[in-house]
Coordinates of N, CA and C and ligand atoms in Angstrom, one line a residue:
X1 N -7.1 -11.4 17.5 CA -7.6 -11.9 16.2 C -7.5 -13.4 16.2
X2 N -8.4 -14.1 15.9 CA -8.4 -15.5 16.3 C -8.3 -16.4 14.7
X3 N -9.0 -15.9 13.5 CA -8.1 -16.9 12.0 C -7.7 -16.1 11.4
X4 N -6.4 -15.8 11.4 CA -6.0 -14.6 10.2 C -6.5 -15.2 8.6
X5 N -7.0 -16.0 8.6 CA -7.8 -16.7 7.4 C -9.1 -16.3 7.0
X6 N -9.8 -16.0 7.8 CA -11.1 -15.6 8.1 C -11.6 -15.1 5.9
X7 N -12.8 -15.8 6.0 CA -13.5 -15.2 5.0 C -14.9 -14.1 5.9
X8 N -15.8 -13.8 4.9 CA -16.7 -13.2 5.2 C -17.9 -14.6 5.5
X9 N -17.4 -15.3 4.4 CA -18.3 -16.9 4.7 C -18.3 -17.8 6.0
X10 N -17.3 -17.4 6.3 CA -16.7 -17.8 7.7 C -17.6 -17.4 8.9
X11 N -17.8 -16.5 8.8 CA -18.4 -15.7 9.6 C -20.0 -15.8 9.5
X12 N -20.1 -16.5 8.3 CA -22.2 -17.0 8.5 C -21.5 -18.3 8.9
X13 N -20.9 -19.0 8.7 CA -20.8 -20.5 9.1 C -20.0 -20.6 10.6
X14 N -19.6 -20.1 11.1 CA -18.6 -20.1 12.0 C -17.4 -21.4 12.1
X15 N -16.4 -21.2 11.5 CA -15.5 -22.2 11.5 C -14.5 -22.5 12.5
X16 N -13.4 -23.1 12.6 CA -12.4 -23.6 13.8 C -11.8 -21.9 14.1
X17 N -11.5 -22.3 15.4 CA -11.2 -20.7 15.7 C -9.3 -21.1 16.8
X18 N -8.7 -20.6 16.6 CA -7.7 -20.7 17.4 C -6.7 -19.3 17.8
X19 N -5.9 -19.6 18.6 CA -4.8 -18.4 18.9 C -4.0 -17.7 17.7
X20 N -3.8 -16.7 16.9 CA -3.1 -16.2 15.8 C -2.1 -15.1 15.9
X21 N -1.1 -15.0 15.4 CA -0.5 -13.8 15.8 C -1.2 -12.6 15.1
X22 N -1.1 -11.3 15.8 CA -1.5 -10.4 15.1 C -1.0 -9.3 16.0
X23 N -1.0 -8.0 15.2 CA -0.7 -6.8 15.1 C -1.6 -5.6 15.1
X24 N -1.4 -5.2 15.6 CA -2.0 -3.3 15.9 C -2.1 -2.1 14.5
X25 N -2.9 -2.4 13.6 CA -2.4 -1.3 12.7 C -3.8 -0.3 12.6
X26 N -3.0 1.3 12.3 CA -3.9 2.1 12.9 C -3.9 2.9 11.3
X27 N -5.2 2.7 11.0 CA -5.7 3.1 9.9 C -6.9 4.2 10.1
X28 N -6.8 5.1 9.4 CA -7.8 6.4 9.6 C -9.4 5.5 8.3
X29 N -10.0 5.4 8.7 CA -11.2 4.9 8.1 C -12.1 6.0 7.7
X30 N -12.6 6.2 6.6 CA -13.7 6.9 6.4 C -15.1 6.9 7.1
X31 N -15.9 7.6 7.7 CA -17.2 7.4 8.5 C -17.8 6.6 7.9
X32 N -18.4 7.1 6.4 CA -18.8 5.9 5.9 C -19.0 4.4 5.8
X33 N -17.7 4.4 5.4 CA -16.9 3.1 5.6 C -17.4 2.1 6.6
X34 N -16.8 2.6 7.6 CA -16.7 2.5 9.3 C -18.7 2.1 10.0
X35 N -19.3 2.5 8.9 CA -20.9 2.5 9.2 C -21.5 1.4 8.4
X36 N -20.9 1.3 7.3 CA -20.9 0.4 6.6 C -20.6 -1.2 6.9
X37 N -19.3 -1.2 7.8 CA -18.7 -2.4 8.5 C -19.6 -2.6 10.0
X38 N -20.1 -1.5 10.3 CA -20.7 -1.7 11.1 C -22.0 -2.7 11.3
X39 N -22.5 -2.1 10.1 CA -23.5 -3.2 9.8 C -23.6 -4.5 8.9
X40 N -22.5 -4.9 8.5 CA -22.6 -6.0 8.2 C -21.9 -6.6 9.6
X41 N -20.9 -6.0 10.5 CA -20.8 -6.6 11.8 C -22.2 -7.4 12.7
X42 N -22.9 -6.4 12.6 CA -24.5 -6.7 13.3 C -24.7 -7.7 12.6
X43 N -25.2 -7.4 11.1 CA -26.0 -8.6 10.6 C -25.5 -9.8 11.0
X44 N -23.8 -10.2 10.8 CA -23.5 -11.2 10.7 C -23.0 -11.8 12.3
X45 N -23.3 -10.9 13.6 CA -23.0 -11.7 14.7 C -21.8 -11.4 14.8
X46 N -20.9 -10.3 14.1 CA -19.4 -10.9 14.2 C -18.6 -9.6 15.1
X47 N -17.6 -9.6 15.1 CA -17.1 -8.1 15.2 C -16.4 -7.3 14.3
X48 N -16.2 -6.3 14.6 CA -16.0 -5.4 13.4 C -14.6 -5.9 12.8
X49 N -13.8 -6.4 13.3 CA -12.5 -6.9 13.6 C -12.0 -7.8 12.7
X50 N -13.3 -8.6 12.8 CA -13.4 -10.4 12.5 C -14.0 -9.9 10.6
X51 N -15.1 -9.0 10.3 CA -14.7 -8.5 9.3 C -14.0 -7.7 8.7
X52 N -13.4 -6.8 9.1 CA -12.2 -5.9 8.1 C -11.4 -7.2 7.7
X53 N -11.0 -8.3 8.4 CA -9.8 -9.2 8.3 C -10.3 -9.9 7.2
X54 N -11.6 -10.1 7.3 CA -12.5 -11.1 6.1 C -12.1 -10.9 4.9
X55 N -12.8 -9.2 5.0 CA -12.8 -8.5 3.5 C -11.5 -8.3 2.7
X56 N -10.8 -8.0 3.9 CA -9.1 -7.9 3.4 C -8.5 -9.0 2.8
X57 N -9.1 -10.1 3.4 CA -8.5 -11.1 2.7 C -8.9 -11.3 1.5
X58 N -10.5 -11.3 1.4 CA -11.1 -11.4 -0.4 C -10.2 -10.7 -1.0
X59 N -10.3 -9.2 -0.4 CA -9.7 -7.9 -1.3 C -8.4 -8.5 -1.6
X60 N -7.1 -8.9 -1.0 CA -6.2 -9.2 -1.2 C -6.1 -10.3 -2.4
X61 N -7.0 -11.7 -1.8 CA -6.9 -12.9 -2.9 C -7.0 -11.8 -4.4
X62 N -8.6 -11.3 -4.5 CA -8.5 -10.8 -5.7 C -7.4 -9.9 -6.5
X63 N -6.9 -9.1 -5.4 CA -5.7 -8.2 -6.1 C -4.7 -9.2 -6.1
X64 N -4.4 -9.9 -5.7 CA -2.9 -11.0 -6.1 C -3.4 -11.4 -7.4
X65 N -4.9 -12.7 -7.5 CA -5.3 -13.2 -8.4 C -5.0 -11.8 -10.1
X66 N -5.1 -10.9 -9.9 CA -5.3 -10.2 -10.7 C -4.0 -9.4 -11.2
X67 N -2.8 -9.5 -10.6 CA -1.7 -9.0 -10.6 C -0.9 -10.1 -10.8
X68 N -1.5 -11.2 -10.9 CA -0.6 -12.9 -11.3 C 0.0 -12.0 -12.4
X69 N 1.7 -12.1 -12.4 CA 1.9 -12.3 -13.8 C 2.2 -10.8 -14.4
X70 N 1.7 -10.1 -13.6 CA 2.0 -8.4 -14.0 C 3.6 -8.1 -13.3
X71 N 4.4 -7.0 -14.0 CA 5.6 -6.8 -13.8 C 5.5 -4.9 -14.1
X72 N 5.8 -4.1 -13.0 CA 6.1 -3.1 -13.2 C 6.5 -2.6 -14.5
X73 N 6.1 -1.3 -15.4 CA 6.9 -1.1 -16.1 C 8.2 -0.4 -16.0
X74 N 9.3 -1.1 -16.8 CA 10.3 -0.5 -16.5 C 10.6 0.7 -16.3
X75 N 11.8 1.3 -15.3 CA 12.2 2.8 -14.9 C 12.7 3.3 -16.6
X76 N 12.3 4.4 -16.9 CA 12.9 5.0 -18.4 C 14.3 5.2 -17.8
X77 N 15.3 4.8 -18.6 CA 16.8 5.1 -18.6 C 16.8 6.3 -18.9
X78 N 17.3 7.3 -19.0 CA 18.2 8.0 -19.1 C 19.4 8.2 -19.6
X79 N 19.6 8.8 -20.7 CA 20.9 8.5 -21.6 C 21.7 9.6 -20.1
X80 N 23.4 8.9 -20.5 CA 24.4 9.4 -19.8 C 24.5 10.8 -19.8
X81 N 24.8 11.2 -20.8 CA 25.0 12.8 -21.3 C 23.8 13.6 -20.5
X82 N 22.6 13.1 -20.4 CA 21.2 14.0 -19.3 C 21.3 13.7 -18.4
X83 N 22.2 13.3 -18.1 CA 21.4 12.5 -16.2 C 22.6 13.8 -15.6
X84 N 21.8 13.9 -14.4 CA 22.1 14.5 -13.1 C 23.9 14.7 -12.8
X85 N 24.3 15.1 -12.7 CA 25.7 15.4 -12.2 C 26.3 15.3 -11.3
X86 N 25.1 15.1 -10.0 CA 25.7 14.4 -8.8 C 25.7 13.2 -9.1
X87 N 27.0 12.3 -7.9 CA 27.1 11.1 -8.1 C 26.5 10.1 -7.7
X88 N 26.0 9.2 -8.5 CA 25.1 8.7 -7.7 C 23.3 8.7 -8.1
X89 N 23.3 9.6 -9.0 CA 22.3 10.4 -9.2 C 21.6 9.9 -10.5
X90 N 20.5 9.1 -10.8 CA 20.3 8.7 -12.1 C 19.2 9.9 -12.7
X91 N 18.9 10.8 -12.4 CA 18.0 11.6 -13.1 C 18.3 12.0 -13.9
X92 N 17.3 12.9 -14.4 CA 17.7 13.8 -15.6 C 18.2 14.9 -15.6
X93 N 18.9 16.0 -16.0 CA 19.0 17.1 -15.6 C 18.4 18.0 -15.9
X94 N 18.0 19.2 -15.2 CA 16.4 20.0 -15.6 C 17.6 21.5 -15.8
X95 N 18.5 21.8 -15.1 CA 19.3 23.0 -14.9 C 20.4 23.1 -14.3
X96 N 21.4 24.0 -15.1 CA 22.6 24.0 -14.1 C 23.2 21.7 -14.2
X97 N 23.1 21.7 -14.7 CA 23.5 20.0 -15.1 C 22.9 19.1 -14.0
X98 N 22.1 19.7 -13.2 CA 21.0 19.3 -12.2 C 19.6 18.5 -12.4
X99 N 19.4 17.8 -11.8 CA 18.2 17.2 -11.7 C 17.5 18.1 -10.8
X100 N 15.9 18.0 -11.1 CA 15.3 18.9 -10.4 C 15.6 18.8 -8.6
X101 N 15.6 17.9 -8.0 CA 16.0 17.9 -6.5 C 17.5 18.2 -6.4
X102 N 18.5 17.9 -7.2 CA 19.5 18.8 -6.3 C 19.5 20.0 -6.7
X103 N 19.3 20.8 -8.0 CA 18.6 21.7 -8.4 C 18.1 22.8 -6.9
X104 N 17.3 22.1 -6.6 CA 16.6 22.8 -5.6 C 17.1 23.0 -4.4
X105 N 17.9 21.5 -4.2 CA 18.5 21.4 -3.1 C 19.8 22.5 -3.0
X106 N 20.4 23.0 -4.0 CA 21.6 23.4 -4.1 C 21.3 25.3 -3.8
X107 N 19.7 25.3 -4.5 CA 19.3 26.9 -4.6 C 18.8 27.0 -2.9
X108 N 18.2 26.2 -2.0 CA 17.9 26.2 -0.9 C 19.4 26.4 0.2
X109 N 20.4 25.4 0.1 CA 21.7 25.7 0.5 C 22.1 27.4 0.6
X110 N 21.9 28.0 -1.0 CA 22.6 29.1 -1.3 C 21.7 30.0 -0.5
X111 N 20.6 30.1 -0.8 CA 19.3 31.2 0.0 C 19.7 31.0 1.9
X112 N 20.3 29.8 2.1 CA 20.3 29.9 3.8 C 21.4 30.7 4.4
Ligands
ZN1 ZN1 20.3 14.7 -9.0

C-alpha cells in the first residue's frame, strides 16, 4: 500500500506516492460489492487496493465527522438487591438469584 491517505480524488489526480506501513486484513466481501470496486478500479486506472483504502478513508472521515461529540449511552445500573449473586457479576437476576448466563451455566454443569 503506498498512501494510507489515499482519497478516491487521489486516484483521478495521482498524487506523491511513498513506502507505508500496512497490514493483511482478510475481509469476506460481498460479490456485488467486489464487482462494484471492480469497476470503478478500471475506470479510474487504479487497483482495487488503492480503492477500498480510498473509500475507507471517506467512509471513516464521515463516520468520525458524524460521531464528533456522541457518547455511548450509559450501561442501565442495576439496583443491588437484583443483580446476579455471583461475584463479580453486575447483572440482573432472571432465576435461582441468577443472571441469565450463570443461570444456564450452572443448569449445564448439573446436566454433565
Ligand atoms: Zn451472573
Amino acid at each position: 500500500m503506498r498512501n494510507p491517505n489515499l482519497r478516491l480524488n487521489d486516484l483521478v489526480v495521482r498524487g506523491k506516492k511513498g513506502r507505508e506501513e500496512s497490514k493483511l486484513m482478510n475481509v469476506k466481501v460481498p460479490a456485488n460489492v467486489l464487482a462494484r470496486i471492480d469497476r470503478v478500479a478500471a475506470n479510474l486506472g487504479a487497483t482495487k487496493t488503492e480503492v477500498v483504502i480510498a473509500i475507507l478513508n471517506e467512509g471513516l472521515e464521515t463516520a468520525e465527522d458524524e460521531l464528533r461529540g456522541w457518547k455511548p449511552p450509559p450501561k442501565p445500573v442495576v439496583p443491588k438487591e437484583r443483580r446476579c449473586t455471583v461475584k463479580g457479576c453486575d447483572r440482573e437476576r432472571v432465576a435461582k438469584g441468577l443472571c441469565a448466563t450463570h443461570y444456564q451455566a450452572q443448569r449445564r454443569a448439573r446436566a454433565a
